[in-house]
Structures are given as structure tokens and as C-alpha cells.
mmCIF file of N, CA and C in Angstrom:
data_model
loop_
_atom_site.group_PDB
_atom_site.id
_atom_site.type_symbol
_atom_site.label_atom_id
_atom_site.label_comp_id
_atom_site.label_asym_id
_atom_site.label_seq_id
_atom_site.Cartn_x
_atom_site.Cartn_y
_atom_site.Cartn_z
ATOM 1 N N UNK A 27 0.827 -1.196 0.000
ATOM 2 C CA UNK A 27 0.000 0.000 0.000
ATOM 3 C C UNK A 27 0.875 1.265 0.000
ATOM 4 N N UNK A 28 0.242 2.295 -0.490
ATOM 5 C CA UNK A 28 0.887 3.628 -0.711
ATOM 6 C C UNK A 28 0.111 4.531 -0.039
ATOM 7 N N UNK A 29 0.838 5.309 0.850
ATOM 8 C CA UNK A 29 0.402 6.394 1.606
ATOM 9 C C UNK A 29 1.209 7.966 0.454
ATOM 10 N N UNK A 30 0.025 8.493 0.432
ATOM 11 C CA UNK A 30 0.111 10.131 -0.044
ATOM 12 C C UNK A 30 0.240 11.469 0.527
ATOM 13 N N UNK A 31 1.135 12.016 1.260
ATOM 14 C CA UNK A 31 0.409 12.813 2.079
ATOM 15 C C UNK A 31 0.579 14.333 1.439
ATOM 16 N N UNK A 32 -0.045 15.567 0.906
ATOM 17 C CA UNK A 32 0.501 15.954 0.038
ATOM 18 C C UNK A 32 -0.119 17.399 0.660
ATOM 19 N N UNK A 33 0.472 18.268 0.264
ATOM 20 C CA UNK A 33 0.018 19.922 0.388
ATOM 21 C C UNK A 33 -0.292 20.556 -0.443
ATOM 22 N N UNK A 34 -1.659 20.923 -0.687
ATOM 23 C CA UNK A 34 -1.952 21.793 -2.039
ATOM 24 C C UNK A 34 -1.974 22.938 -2.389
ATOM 25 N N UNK A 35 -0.505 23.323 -1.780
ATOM 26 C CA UNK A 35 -0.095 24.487 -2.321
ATOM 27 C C UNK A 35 1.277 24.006 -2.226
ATOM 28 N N UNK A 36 1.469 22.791 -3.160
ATOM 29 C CA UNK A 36 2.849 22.377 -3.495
ATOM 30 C C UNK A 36 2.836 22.739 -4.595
ATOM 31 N N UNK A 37 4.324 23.510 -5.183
ATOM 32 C CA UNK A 37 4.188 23.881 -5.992
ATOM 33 C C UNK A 37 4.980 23.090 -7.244
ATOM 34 N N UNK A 38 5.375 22.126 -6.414
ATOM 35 C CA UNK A 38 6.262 20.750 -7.285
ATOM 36 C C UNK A 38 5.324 19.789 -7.741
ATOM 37 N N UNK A 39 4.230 19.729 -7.430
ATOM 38 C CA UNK A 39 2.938 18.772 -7.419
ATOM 39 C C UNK A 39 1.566 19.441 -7.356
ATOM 40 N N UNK A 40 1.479 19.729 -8.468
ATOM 41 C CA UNK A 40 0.445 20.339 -8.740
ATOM 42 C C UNK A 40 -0.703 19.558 -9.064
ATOM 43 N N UNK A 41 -1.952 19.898 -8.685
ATOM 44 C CA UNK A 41 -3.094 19.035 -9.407
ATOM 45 C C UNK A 41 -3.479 18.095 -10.170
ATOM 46 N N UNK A 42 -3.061 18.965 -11.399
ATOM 47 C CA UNK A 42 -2.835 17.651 -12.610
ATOM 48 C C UNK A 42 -1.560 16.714 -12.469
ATOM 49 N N UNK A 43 -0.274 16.744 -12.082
ATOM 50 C CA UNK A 43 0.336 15.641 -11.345
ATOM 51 C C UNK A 43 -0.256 15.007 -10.516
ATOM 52 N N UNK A 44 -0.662 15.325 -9.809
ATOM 53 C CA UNK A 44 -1.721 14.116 -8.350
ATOM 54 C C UNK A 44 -2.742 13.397 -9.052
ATOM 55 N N UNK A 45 -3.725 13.976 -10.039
ATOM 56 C CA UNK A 45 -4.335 13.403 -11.172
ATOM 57 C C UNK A 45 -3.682 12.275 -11.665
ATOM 58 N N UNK A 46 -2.477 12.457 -12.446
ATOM 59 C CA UNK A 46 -1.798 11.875 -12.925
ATOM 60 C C UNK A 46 -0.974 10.799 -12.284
ATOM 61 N N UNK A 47 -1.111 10.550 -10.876
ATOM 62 C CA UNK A 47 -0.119 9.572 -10.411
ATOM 63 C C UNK A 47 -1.553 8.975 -10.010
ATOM 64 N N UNK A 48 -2.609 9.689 -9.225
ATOM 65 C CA UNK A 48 -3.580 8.523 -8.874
ATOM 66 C C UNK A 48 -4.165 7.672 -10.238
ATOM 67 N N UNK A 49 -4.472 8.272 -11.470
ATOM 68 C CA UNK A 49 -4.551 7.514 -12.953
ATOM 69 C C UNK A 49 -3.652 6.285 -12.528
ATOM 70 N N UNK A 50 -2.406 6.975 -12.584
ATOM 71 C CA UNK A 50 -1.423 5.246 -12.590
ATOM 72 C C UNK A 50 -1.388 4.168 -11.774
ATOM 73 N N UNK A 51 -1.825 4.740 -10.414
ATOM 74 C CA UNK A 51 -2.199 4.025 -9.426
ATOM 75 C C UNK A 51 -3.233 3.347 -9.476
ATOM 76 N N UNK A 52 -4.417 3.560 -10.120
ATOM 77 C CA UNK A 52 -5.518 2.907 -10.348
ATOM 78 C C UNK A 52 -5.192 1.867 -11.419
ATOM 79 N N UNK A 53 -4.506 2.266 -12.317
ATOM 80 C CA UNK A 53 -4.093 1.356 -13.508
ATOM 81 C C UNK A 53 -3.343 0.162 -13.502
ATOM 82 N N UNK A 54 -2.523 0.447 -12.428
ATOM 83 C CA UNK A 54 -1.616 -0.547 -11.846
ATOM 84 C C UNK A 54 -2.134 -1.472 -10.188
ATOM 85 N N UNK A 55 -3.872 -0.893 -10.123
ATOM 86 C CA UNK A 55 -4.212 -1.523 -9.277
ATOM 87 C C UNK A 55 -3.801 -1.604 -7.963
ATOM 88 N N UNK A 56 -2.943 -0.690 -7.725
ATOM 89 C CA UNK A 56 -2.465 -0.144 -6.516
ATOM 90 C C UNK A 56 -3.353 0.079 -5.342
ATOM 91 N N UNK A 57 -3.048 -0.182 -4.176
ATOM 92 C CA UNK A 57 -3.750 0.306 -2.979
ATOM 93 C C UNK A 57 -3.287 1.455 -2.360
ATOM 94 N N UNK A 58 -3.773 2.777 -2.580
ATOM 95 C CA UNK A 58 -3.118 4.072 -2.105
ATOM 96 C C UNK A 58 -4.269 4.237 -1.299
ATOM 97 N N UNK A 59 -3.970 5.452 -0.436
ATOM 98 C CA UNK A 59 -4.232 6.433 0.339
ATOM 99 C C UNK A 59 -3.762 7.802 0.371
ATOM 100 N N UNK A 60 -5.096 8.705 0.182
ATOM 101 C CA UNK A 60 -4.499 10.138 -0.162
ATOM 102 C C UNK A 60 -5.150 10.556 1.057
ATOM 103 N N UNK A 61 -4.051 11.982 1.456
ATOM 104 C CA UNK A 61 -4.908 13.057 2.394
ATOM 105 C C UNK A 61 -3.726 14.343 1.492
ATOM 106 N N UNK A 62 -4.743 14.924 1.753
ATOM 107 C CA UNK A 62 -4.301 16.462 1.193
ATOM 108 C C UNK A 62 -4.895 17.368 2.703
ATOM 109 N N UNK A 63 -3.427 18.124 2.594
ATOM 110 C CA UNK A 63 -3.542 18.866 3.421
ATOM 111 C C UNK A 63 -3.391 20.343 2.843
ATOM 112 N N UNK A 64 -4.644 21.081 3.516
ATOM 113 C CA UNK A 64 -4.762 22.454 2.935
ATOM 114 C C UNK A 64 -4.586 23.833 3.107
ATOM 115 N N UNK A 65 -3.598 24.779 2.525
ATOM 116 C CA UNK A 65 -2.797 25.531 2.666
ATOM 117 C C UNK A 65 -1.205 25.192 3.244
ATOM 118 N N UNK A 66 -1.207 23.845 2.503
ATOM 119 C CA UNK A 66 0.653 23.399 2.975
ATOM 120 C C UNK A 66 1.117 23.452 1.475
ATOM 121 N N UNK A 67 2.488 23.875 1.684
ATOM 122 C CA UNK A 67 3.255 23.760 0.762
ATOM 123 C C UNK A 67 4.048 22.557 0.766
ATOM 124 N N UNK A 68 5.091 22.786 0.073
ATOM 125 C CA UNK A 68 5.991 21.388 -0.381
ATOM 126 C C UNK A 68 6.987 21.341 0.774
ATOM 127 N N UNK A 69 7.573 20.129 1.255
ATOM 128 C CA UNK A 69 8.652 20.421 2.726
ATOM 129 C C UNK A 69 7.428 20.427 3.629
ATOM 130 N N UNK A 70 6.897 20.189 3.685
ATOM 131 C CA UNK A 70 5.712 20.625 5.350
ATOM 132 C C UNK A 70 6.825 19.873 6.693
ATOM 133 N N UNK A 71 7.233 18.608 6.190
ATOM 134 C CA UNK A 71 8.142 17.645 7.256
ATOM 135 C C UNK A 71 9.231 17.839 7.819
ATOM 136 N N UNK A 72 9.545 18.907 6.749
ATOM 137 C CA UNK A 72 11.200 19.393 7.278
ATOM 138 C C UNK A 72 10.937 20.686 7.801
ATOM 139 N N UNK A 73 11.485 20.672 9.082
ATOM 140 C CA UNK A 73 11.510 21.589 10.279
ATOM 141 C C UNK A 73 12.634 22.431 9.656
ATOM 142 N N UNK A 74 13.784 22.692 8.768
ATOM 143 C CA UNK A 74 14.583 23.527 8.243
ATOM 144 C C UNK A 74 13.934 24.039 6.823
ATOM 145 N N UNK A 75 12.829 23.614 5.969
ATOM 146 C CA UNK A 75 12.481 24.914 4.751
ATOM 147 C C UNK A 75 11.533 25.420 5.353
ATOM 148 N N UNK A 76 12.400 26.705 4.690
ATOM 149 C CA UNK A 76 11.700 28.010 5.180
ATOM 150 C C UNK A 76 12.054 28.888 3.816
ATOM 151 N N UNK A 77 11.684 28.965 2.544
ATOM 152 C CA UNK A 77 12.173 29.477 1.603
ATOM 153 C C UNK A 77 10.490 29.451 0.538
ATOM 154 N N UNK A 78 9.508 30.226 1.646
ATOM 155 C CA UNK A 78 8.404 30.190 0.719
ATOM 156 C C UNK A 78 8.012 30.803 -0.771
ATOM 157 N N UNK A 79 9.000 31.202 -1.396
ATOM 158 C CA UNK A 79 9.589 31.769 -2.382
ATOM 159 C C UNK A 79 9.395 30.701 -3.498
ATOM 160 N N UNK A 80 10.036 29.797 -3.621
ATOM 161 C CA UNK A 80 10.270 28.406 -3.674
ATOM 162 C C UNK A 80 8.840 27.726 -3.580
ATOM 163 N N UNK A 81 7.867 27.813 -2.726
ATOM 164 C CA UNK A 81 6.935 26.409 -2.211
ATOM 165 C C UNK A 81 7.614 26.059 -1.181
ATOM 166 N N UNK A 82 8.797 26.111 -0.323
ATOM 167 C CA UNK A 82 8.829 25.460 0.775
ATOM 168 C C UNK A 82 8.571 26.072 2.027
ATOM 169 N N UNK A 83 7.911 25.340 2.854
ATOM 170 C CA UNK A 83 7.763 25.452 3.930
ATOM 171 C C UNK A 83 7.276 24.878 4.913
ATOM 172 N N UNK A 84 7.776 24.327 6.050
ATOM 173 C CA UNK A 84 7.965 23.444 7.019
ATOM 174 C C UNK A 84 6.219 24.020 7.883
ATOM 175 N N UNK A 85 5.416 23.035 8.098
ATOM 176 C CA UNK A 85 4.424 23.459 8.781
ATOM 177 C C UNK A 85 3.782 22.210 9.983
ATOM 178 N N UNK A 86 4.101 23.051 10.917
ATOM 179 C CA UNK A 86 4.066 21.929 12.303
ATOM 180 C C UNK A 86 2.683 21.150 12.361
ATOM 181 N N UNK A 87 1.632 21.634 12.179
ATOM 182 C CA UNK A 87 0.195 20.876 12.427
ATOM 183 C C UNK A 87 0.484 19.924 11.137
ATOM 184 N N UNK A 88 0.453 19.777 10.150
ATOM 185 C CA UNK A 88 0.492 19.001 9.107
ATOM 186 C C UNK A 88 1.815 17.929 9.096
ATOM 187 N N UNK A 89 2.770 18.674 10.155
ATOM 188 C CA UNK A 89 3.789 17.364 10.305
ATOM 189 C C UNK A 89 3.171 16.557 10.962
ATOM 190 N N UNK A 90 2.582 17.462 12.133
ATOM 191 C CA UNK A 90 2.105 16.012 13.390
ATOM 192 C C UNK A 90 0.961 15.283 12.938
ATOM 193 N N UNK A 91 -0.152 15.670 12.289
ATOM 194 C CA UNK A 91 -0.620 15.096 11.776
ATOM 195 C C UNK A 91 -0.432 13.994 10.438
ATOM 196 N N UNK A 92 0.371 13.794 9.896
ATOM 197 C CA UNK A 92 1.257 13.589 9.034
ATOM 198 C C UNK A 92 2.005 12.236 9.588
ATOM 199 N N UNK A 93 2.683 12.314 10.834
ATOM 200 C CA UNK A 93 3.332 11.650 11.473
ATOM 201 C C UNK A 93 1.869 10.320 12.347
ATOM 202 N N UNK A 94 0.928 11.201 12.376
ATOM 203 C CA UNK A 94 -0.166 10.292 13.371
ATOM 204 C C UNK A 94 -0.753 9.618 11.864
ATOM 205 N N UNK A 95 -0.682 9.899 10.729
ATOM 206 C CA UNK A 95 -1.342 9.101 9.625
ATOM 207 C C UNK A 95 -0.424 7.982 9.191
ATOM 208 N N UNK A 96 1.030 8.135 9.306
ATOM 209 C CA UNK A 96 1.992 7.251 9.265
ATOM 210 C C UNK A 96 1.758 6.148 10.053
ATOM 211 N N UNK A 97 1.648 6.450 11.550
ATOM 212 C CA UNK A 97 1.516 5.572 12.380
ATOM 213 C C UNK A 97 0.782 4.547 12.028
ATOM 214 N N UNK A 98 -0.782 4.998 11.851
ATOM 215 C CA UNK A 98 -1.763 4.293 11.600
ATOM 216 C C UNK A 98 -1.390 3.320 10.647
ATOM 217 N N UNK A 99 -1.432 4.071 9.385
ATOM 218 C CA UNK A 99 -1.122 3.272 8.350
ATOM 219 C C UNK A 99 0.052 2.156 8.361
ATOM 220 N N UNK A 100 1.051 2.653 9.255
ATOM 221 C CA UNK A 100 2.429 1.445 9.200
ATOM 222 C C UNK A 100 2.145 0.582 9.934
ATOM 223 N N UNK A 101 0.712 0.590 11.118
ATOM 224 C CA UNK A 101 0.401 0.025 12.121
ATOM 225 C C UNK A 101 -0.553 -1.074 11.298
ATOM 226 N N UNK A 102 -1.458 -0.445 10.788
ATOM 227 C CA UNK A 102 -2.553 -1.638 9.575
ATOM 228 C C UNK A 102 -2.139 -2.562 8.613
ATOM 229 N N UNK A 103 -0.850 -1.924 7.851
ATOM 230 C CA UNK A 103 -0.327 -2.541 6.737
ATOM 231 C C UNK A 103 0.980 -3.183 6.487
ATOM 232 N N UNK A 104 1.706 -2.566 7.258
ATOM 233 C CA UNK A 104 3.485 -2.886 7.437
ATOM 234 C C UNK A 104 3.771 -3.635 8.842
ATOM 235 N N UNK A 105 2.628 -4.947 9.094
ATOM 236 C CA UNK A 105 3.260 -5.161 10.548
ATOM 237 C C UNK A 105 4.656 -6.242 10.359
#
């Protein structure tokens, strides 16, 4: 299984890319999981970008949450 966790205001992964990878994912019969998180940019995980210029930027609620969707998921699927 594939976990997604993505910010839509990434500016490396835009819409029609996420479109475009869940297409392949479906095609290839994949078991994903998406959460989009809203008003995050790209980097949300890394506690050092800070270059919102760029799309990056490190954003604490969406890490921890981020980190509690990991859990779950590594807890259901990766025992």
C-alpha cells in the first residue's frame, strides 16, 4: 500500500500531477491512500524549509498530523 500525504499548495505537485499519479495508481491496481492537506506547501516535514519563495515550507500541524497518519497506516499494513 501507498500512503500520499501531500500539500496543495505544493508547488512541485500540482493538481494535474496528483491526477496523474492517482490515474497510474488505479491502472496498476495499486492500494493508495491520499490526504491532502490544505494551505501546505511542499517540505511541510522538514523543520529547516523556510524558503516560501520556492513552495517550501515546514508546517508543524500538518507534520504532526502527518506523522499520526503514518503511524496508523504502518500500524494496519506494514506489521
Amino acid at each position: 500500500p501507498i500512503l500520499i500525504l501531500h500539500g496543495d499548495q505544493d508547488p512541485y505537485a500540482n493538481e494535474n500531477d496528483l491526477k496523474n499519479l492517482l490515474d497510474e495508481l488505479r491502472e496498476k491496481n495499486s492500494k493508495w491512500f491520499l490526504h491532502i492537506f490544505g494551505g501546505v506547501a511542499h517540505a511541510f516535514t522538514n523543520p529547516d524549509a523556510d524558503d516560501e519563495l520556492n513552495g517550501l515550507k515546514y508546517n508543524r500541524d500538518a507534520d504532526a498530523t502527518g506523522s499520526c497518519l503514518w503511524h496508523v497506516f504502518n500500524c494496519k499494513f506494514c506489521f
